[in-house]
Coordinates of C-alpha atoms in Angstrom, one line a residue:
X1 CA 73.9 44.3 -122.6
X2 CA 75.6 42.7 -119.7
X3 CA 75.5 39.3 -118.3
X4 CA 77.2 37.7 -115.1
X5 CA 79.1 34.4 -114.0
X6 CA 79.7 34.5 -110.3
X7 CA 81.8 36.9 -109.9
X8 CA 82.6 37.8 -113.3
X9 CA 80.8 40.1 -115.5
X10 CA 80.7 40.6 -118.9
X11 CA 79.0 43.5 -120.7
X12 CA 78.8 45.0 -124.1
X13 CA 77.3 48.9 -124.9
X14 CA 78.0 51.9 -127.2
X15 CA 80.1 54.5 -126.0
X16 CA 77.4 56.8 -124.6
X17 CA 76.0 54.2 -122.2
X18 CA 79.3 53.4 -120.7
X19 CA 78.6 55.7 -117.7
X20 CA 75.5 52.1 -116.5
X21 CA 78.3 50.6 -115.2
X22 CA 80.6 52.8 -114.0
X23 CA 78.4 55.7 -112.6
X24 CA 76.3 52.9 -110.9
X25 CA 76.9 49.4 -111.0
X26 CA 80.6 50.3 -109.9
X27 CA 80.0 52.3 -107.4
X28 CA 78.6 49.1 -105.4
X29 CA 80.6 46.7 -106.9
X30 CA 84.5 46.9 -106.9
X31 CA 86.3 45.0 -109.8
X32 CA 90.0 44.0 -109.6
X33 CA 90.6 44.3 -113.4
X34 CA 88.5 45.8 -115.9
X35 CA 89.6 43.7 -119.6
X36 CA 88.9 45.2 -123.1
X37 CA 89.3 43.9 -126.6
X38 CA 91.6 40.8 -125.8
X39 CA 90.8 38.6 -122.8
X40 CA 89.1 35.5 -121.3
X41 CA 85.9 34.7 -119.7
X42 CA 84.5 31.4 -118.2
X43 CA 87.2 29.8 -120.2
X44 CA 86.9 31.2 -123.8
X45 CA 89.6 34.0 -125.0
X46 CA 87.4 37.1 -126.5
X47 CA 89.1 39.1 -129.1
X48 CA 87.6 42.1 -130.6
X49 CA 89.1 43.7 -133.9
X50 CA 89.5 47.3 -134.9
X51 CA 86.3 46.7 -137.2
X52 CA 84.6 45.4 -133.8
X53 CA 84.1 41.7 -135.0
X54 CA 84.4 39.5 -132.5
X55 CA 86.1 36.0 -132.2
X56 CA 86.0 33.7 -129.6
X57 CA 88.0 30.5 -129.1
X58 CA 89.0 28.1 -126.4
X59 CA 92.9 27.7 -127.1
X60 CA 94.2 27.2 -124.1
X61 CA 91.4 24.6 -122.4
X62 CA 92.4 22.4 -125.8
X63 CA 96.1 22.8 -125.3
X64 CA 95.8 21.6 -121.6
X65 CA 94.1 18.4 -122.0
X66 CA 96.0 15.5 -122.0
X67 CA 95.7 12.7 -124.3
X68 CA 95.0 9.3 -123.1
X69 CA 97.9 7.3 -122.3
X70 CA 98.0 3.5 -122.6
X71 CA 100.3 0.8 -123.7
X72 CA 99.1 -1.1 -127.3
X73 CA 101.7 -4.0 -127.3
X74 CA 100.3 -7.1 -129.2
X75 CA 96.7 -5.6 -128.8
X76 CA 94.6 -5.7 -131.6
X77 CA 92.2 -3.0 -132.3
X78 CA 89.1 -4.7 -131.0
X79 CA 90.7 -5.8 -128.1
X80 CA 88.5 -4.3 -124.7
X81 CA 90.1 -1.0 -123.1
X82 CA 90.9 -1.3 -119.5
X83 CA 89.3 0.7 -116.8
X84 CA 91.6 2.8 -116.3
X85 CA 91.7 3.7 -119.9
X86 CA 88.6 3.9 -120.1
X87 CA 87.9 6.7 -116.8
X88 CA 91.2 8.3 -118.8
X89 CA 88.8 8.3 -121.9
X90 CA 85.8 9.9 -119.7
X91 CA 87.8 12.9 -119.2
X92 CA 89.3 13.8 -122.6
X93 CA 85.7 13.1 -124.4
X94 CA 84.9 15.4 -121.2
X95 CA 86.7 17.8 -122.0
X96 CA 86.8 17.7 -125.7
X97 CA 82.6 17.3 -125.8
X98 CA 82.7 21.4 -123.2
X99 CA 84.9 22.7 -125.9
X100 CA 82.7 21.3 -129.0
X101 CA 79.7 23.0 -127.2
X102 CA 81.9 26.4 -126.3
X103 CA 83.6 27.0 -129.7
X104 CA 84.2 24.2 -131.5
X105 CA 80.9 22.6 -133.8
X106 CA 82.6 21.3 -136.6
X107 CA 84.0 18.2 -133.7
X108 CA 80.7 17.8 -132.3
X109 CA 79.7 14.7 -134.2
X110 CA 83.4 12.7 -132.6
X111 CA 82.7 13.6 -129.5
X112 CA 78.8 12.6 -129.5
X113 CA 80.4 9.5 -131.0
X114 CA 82.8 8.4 -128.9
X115 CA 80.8 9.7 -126.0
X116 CA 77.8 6.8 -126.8
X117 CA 80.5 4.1 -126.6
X118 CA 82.5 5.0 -123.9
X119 CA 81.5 2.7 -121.5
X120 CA 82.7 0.0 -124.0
X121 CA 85.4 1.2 -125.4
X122 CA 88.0 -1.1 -127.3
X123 CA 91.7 0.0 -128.2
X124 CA 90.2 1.6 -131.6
X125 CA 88.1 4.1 -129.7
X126 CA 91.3 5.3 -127.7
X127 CA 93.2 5.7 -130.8
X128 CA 90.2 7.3 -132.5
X129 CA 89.9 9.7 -129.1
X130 CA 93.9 10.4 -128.9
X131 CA 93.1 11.4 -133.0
X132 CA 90.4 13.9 -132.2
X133 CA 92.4 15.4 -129.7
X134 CA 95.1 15.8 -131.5
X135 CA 92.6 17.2 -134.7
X136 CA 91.9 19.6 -132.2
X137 CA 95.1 21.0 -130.6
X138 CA 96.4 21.3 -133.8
X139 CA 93.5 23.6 -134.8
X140 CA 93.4 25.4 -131.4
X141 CA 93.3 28.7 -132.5
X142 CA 89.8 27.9 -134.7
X143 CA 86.5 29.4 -132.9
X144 CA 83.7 31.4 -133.5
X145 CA 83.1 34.9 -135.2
X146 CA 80.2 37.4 -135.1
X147 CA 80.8 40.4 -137.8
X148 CA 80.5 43.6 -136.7
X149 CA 77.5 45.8 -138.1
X150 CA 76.6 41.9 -140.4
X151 CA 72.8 42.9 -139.8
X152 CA 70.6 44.9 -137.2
X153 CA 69.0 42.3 -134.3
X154 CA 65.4 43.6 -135.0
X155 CA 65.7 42.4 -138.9
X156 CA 67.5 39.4 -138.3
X157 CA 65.9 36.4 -138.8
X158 CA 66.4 33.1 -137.6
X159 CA 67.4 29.7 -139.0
X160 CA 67.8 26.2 -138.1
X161 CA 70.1 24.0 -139.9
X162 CA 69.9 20.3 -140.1
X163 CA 70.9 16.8 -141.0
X164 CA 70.8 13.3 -140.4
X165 CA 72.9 10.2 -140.9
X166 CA 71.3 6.9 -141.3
X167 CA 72.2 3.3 -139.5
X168 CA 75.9 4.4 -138.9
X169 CA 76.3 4.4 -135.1
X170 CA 75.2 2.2 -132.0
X171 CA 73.8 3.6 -128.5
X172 CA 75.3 1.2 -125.7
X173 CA 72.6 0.8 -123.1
X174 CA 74.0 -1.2 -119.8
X175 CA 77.2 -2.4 -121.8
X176 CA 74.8 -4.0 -124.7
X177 CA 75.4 -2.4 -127.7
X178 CA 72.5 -1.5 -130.1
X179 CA 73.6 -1.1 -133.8
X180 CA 72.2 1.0 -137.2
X181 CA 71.5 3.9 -135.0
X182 CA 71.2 7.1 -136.5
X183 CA 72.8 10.3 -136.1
X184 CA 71.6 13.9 -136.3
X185 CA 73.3 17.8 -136.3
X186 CA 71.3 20.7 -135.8
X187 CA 72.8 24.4 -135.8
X188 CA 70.6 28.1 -135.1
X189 CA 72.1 31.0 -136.4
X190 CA 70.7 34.8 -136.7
X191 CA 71.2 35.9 -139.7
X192 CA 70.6 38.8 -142.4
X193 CA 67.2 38.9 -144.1
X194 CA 68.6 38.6 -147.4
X195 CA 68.5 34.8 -146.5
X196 CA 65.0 34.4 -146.8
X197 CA 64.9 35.5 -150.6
X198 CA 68.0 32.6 -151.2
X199 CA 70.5 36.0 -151.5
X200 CA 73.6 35.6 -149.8
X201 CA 73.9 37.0 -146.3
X202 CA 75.9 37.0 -143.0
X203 CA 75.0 34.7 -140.2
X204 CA 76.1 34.4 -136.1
X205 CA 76.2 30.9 -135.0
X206 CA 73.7 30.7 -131.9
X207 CA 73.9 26.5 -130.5
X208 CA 74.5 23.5 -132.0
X209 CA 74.5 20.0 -131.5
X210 CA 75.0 16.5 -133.0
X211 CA 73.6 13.6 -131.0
X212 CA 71.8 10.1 -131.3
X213 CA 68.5 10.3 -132.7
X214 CA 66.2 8.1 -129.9
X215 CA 64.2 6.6 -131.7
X216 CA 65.3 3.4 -134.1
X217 CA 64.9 5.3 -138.1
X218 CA 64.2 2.4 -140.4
X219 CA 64.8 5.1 -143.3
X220 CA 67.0 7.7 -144.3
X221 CA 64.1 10.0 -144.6
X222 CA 62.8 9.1 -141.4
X223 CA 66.4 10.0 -140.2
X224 CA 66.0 13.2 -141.9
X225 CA 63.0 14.1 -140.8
X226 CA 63.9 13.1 -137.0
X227 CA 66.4 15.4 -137.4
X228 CA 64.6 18.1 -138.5
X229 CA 62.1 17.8 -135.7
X230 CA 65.0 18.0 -133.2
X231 CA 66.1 21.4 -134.7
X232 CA 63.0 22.8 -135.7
X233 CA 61.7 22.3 -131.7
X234 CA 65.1 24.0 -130.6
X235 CA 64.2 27.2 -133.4
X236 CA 60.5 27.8 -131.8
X237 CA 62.2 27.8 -128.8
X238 CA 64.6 30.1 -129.5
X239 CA 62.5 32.3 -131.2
X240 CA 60.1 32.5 -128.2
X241 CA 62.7 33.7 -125.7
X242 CA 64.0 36.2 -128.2
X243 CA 60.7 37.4 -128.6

């Protein structure tokens, strides 16, 4: 299995098939480094174990971002954020929002938050970003892991995970802000087939997402089940490219 991102390449096989890539494709192709076990690609750091489990975080893009920087004086919390705070606010949430989506779900719903609100952001909302960040940095080394050998692709099964939070955000639509919006979170995994009969089993996390849900819920169950149209759309989709 190999994929490819310019002019990097990333590939995966079982000893035996080694010889695809360098018996042909390098024969074509010359690489300047070859990296096993430990190493980065398109900005995540790849670490294989002796087991062959694999984790995958994004330390060092969260260690590099800078937090906003802004004077609170005699401010209050509600007070407007400046321009230049705010474009300084674009590109943490920027930032923070690639990393969410790379390795990071469990801050998915902040930066969905603060990214609806941006454009009107107030002294709270850089405090809340600089808090995130900070959440985040100190929690660098957290990512993703796939279990070696956790359950064969072809009896895998997939799921689609979901919830919904009622009235507790707004969507800002040309600097108007619209409350007692509602919020959903979606995550796909493969996982074993011992899942389906409620017995406990491994999973691999495949996307995820938290966002606003479009249209106005006037009920937590029409929240939930918003929600779980969002995921459940993502799933059939999923499962038709896999097939």
């Amino acid at each position: 299995m190999a994929g490819a991102h310019v002019d990097d390449i990333l590939w995966c096989a079982d000893p035996q098939y080694e010889k695809v890539m360098t018996e042909h494709l390098f024969k074509h192709f010359q690489l300047n480094q070859v990296e096993e076990g430990s190493f980065r690609f398109c900005g995540r750091e790849y670490t294989q174990g002796e087991d062959g489990g694999i984790y995958i975080t994004c330390k060092n893009n969260t260690d590099k971002i800078l937090p906003i920087s802004f004077e609170r004086g005699s401010r209050g919390q509600e007070d407007k954020a400046t321009e230049g705070e705010i474009a300084q606010a674009r590109s943490v949430i920027g930032s923070l929002a690639w990393i969410a989506r790379q390795t990071r779900p469990d801050i998915c719903y902040q930066c969905s938050r603060l990214q609806s609100i941006v454009s009107v952001a107030k002294v709270k909302h850089l405090l809340q970003c600089n808090k995130v960040l900070h959440q985040a940095q100190a929690t660098s080394d957290v990512g993703i892991y796939f279990k070696a050998n956790a359950f064969t692709f072809d009896d895998a099964i997939l799921l689609s995970i979901h919830d919904a939070s009622w009235a507790n955000d707004v969507k800002v639509i040309d600097e108007r802000m619209f409350p007692r919006r509602s919020q959903y979170g979606r995550i796909q995994c493969l996982g074993h087939p011992d899942l389906w009969d409620g017995e406990h089993g491994a999973v691999h996390f495949i996307g995820w997402k938290s966002g606003l849900i479009r249209k106005t819920c006037r009920s937590t169950f029409r929240a939930e089940s918003q929600g779980c149209c969002y995921a459940m759309e993502v799933g059939v989709a999923i499962r038709a490219l896999l097939a």
